[in-house]
XYZ file of C-alpha atoms in Angstrom:
366
model
C 153.285 132.533 101.779
C 151.730 135.780 100.608
C 150.501 134.088 97.419
C 148.794 131.315 99.375
C 147.181 133.857 101.682
C 145.963 135.919 98.706
C 144.410 132.877 97.021
C 142.764 131.856 100.268
C 141.362 135.353 100.719
C 139.958 135.434 97.188
C 138.320 132.032 97.652
C 136.868 133.078 100.987
C 135.460 136.301 99.557
C 133.904 134.468 96.595
C 132.347 131.799 98.766
C 131.086 134.410 101.182
C 129.609 136.425 98.324
C 127.826 133.347 96.974
C 126.569 132.513 100.433
C 125.020 135.970 100.686
C 123.197 135.605 97.352
C 119.465 136.139 97.890
C 118.410 133.050 95.841
C 116.250 131.101 98.279
C 113.144 130.361 96.199
C 111.780 130.556 92.639
C 110.969 134.255 92.916
C 114.489 135.225 93.953
C 115.847 132.993 91.187
C 113.724 134.817 88.620
C 114.847 138.183 89.977
C 118.501 137.223 89.612
C 117.831 136.003 86.065
C 116.188 139.339 85.280
C 119.242 141.216 86.546
C 121.505 139.043 84.391
C 119.232 139.360 81.358
C 119.117 143.163 81.593
C 122.903 143.307 81.947
C 123.392 141.152 78.837
C 120.823 142.820 76.602
C 121.376 146.428 77.729
C 124.033 147.265 75.132
C 123.522 144.231 72.907
C 122.742 144.801 69.216
C 120.973 141.774 67.761
C 121.368 143.111 64.216
C 125.169 143.157 64.474
C 126.661 139.726 63.614
C 129.088 138.078 66.005
C 131.562 137.842 63.131
C 134.985 139.488 63.203
C 135.498 141.462 59.987
C 138.796 140.593 58.300
C 140.628 143.321 56.372
C 143.942 143.674 54.561
C 145.982 145.687 57.100
C 145.198 143.571 60.148
C 148.216 142.958 62.397
C 146.563 140.165 64.397
C 144.822 137.097 63.027
C 141.365 136.900 64.587
C 139.753 133.448 64.698
C 136.795 133.121 62.384
C 133.271 132.617 63.651
C 132.223 128.965 63.870
C 128.735 127.522 63.977
C 128.287 123.853 64.825
C 125.409 122.003 63.164
C 124.533 118.637 64.683
C 122.717 116.231 62.369
C 120.991 113.138 63.724
C 119.028 110.688 61.539
C 119.372 113.123 58.629
C 117.615 115.877 60.609
C 119.244 119.110 61.765
C 118.686 118.869 65.516
C 121.037 121.376 67.188
C 122.797 124.635 66.333
C 125.676 125.839 68.542
C 127.766 128.994 68.330
C 129.689 131.402 70.564
C 128.896 135.079 70.954
C 131.554 136.895 73.008
C 129.090 139.665 73.824
C 127.119 137.204 75.967
C 129.942 136.282 78.362
C 129.557 136.896 82.123
C 131.074 135.781 85.384
C 128.682 133.414 87.213
C 130.044 134.564 90.581
C 128.609 138.008 89.902
C 125.108 136.549 89.559
C 124.845 134.089 92.435
C 126.412 131.249 90.423
C 124.022 131.410 87.445
C 125.999 129.762 84.633
C 123.285 129.765 81.957
C 120.074 131.530 81.051
C 117.262 131.101 78.507
C 116.433 134.074 76.295
C 114.141 134.602 73.286
C 115.889 133.818 70.027
C 114.772 137.131 68.573
C 116.708 139.080 71.234
C 120.126 137.883 70.103
C 121.889 137.500 66.788
C 121.368 134.167 65.020
C 123.900 132.747 62.552
C 122.896 132.526 58.921
C 122.874 129.002 57.493
C 121.310 128.702 54.053
C 120.466 125.458 52.269
C 121.117 125.890 48.546
C 119.948 123.823 45.563
C 116.980 122.539 47.550
C 113.409 121.921 46.497
C 111.953 122.776 49.910
C 113.160 123.444 53.444
C 110.698 122.810 56.265
C 111.234 123.635 59.928
C 109.256 121.876 62.634
C 108.303 124.482 65.217
C 110.554 127.448 64.646
C 109.625 131.085 65.143
C 111.009 134.223 66.699
C 109.552 133.337 70.127
C 111.591 130.149 70.516
C 114.117 130.162 73.334
C 117.826 129.480 73.202
C 120.193 128.505 75.982
C 123.073 130.910 76.647
C 125.999 129.741 78.799
C 128.262 132.042 80.784
C 131.069 131.262 78.312
C 129.019 132.872 75.530
C 128.060 129.568 73.911
C 124.512 129.489 72.563
C 122.527 126.270 72.032
C 119.447 126.080 69.874
C 117.435 122.902 69.214
C 115.513 122.525 65.982
C 114.070 119.825 63.720
C 114.124 120.347 59.966
C 113.272 118.444 56.803
C 114.971 119.284 53.519
C 113.941 118.130 50.045
C 116.870 118.570 47.691
C 117.257 118.279 43.931
C 119.799 115.641 42.878
C 121.113 114.545 39.472
C 120.017 110.985 38.707
C 121.796 108.409 36.570
C 119.274 105.689 35.697
C 121.413 103.738 33.244
C 121.539 100.796 35.693
C 117.867 101.080 36.690
C 116.482 99.306 38.733
C 119.865 98.294 40.185
C 121.101 101.877 40.362
C 122.814 103.683 43.210
C 122.454 107.443 43.517
C 124.442 110.032 45.443
C 122.782 113.172 46.716
C 124.050 116.225 48.591
C 122.475 118.788 50.909
C 124.604 121.924 50.547
C 124.783 124.533 53.322
C 126.492 127.916 53.212
C 126.506 131.278 54.973
C 125.884 134.302 52.789
C 127.415 136.855 52.441
C 130.305 136.026 54.817
C 133.655 134.945 53.380
C 135.439 131.726 54.280
C 138.049 133.456 56.508
C 135.280 135.028 58.623
C 132.650 132.310 58.885
C 132.918 128.523 59.198
C 130.175 125.887 59.259
C 131.143 122.765 61.168
C 128.917 119.787 60.402
C 128.763 117.102 63.087
C 127.113 113.823 62.146
C 125.978 111.530 64.901
C 127.432 107.997 64.465
C 125.204 105.771 62.347
C 124.555 102.092 63.041
C 123.113 99.550 60.617
C 119.687 99.992 62.234
C 119.944 103.751 61.752
C 120.554 103.265 58.024
C 117.545 100.962 57.771
C 115.353 103.469 59.599
C 116.413 106.358 57.356
C 115.448 104.525 54.152
C 112.007 103.714 52.779
C 110.363 100.970 50.731
C 112.183 101.957 47.534
C 115.492 103.443 48.711
C 118.059 102.199 51.215
C 120.647 104.594 52.677
C 124.109 103.010 52.458
C 126.463 105.841 53.441
C 126.350 109.355 54.917
C 129.288 111.757 55.231
C 129.961 115.458 55.846
C 132.454 117.372 53.698
C 133.606 120.988 53.517
C 134.636 122.783 50.370
C 135.467 126.293 49.185
C 133.429 127.726 46.313
C 134.011 131.326 45.179
C 135.456 132.358 48.577
C 132.372 130.935 50.295
C 132.435 128.105 52.805
C 130.295 125.241 51.457
C 129.400 122.389 53.800
C 127.664 119.355 52.347
C 125.986 116.232 53.643
C 126.662 113.482 51.104
C 124.118 110.655 50.996
C 124.491 107.407 49.042
C 121.235 105.588 48.264
C 120.596 102.212 46.659
C 117.293 101.327 45.042
C 115.433 98.190 46.132
C 114.816 96.316 42.844
C 112.474 93.582 44.139
C 109.279 95.148 42.785
C 110.765 95.785 39.335
C 112.214 92.262 39.122
C 108.829 90.773 40.013
C 106.563 93.038 37.955
C 108.613 94.142 34.932
C 111.695 91.951 34.393
C 110.548 88.387 35.126
C 107.151 88.354 33.287
C 108.561 89.359 29.835
C 111.347 86.802 30.249
C 108.932 83.947 31.055
C 106.433 84.988 28.374
C 109.228 85.075 25.792
C 110.277 81.524 26.737
C 106.733 80.225 26.226
C 106.135 82.272 23.073
C 109.314 81.025 21.383
C 108.341 77.411 22.111
C 104.825 78.171 20.929
C 105.757 79.576 17.519
C 108.171 76.712 16.807
C 105.701 74.016 17.911
C 102.972 75.428 15.638
C 105.265 76.277 12.786
C 102.758 75.270 10.096
C 99.883 77.248 11.618
C 100.624 80.768 10.478
C 97.627 82.467 12.049
C 98.075 80.758 15.430
C 101.736 81.596 15.832
C 101.152 85.088 14.442
C 98.478 85.750 17.056
C 100.718 84.409 19.824
C 103.669 86.523 18.718
C 101.585 89.677 18.321
C 100.146 89.230 21.813
C 103.670 89.008 23.216
C 104.806 92.021 21.191
C 101.851 94.065 22.437
C 102.622 93.163 26.059
C 106.267 94.182 25.615
C 105.180 97.437 23.974
C 102.897 98.092 26.949
C 105.838 97.579 29.339
C 107.916 100.016 27.268
C 105.114 102.566 27.550
C 105.119 102.254 31.339
C 108.894 102.714 31.476
C 108.758 105.709 29.129
C 106.170 107.363 31.374
C 107.782 106.694 34.749
C 111.509 106.958 34.029
C 113.244 110.347 33.746
C 114.239 111.384 30.247
C 117.989 110.830 29.827
C 120.441 110.661 26.938
C 121.423 107.028 27.612
C 118.876 104.233 27.570
C 118.410 102.449 30.905
C 119.436 98.809 30.809
C 115.937 97.689 31.685
C 114.683 99.356 28.493
C 117.441 97.624 26.520
C 116.319 94.350 28.128
C 112.698 94.821 27.012
C 113.815 95.866 23.517
C 116.028 92.766 23.402
C 113.028 90.585 24.280
C 111.045 92.290 21.562
C 113.811 91.741 19.000
C 114.197 88.046 19.896
C 110.456 87.481 19.567
C 110.217 89.273 16.208
C 113.209 87.359 14.801
C 111.732 84.066 16.027
C 108.439 84.881 14.293
C 110.185 85.839 11.042
C 112.251 82.644 11.179
C 109.192 80.419 11.586
C 107.507 82.216 8.687
C 110.496 81.734 6.383
C 111.264 78.083 7.265
C 108.193 76.563 5.484
C 109.213 78.228 2.219
C 112.749 76.898 2.596
C 111.298 73.428 3.219
C 109.212 73.592 0.040
C 112.225 74.615 -2.023
C 114.358 71.726 -0.709
C 111.576 69.144 -1.029
C 110.825 70.203 -4.601
C 114.290 69.191 -5.855
C 114.862 66.212 -3.518
C 111.895 63.908 -4.088
C 113.731 60.717 -3.015
C 115.106 62.026 0.270
C 111.921 63.463 1.789
C 112.176 61.394 4.958
C 115.789 62.363 5.567
C 115.107 66.003 4.714
C 112.072 66.061 6.985
C 114.219 64.821 9.884
C 116.890 67.395 9.074
C 114.281 70.134 8.790
C 112.733 69.267 12.155
C 116.173 69.182 13.769
C 116.900 72.607 12.287
C 113.678 73.938 13.787
C 114.604 72.764 17.272
C 118.160 74.018 16.947
C 116.864 77.465 16.010
C 114.343 77.298 18.847
C 117.126 76.516 21.333
C 119.280 79.331 19.911
C 116.476 81.844 20.386
C 115.890 80.584 23.932
C 119.612 80.998 24.650
C 119.495 84.544 23.242
C 116.526 85.278 25.508
C 118.407 83.847 28.514
C 121.565 85.845 27.722
C 119.500 89.035 27.545
C 118.103 88.237 31.008
C 121.523 87.368 32.496
C 123.125 90.557 31.149
C 120.525 92.643 32.961
C 120.963 90.748 36.234
C 124.742 91.017 35.882
C 124.301 94.748 36.426
C 122.952 93.934 39.893
C 126.022 91.932 40.898
C 128.410 94.547 39.462
C 126.724 97.322 41.457
C 126.962 95.231 44.628
C 130.677 94.545 44.237
C 131.301 98.170 43.262
């Protein structure tokens, strides 16, 4: 009975105290906020981190500081943390359970993006305001854009898939004192389409945590797949079609040396021009990209076809010289040989094309 009476008395006193709060208009609200602000900042040291220092002879395990980073559409949108020095009882301040203070007046957690090319913040300065709750939780909204440097494997270009990481850490705090918690908003198929561009399509995004040299390392892993349509249309298909026509051309005009030589040289020059474009635009790597191997294969097939058509007339003269009575039969055999070789070179050209496109299907199933 005494316990019930005590609880009732406490509730009555609290409600009565709140009822007597002088907040009746905007001015009184501002005055109460000023009282709360002065009470919070009076003995607050913004240069002292809200991180519990861990040492060897500690008898109690103190929880490490945690900062929550919310990422939406690959943009850092919200930073949340808890500072125990900013806790108050709302009943002491007419029920005020949160307040907005300048970011420069309180300590801000250190989050550093490493291995990046550039890090751009949209509207961030010391005069921005943060929301502080009575529980000590601080909320800060921000939009950022990060350009990171990623290793690229272009062996399967233009059907390649690249993985890239944005690495975040907190220096100089150790992993048992400071923890970065990455929260990714759920992605839908439309979100993935919106995050990509004309050349790259985002296929997967994940957040992982790792420990590197006693430092907490949080990473956003991004998988990207290149859109090969432009390269198939502009670089892969034209050499393939031109090779088909050129091979037929040199075998149809097998006795006209200058005509087939001019046709073959034109094709070779066009393939060399394509190789020059690839050498300029593609990164320099140890392994040749398969698209370069494809163009070199086209070049090799065309050169071998030209050499074959140049050698065949001499072989025909040698056979006809010793077989005067069988010229008609030899001529039929010779013409059949020409078409067989022409078909073989066309098959070699087709195989070279299929091998390159097979890379596309392998990357899809992988």
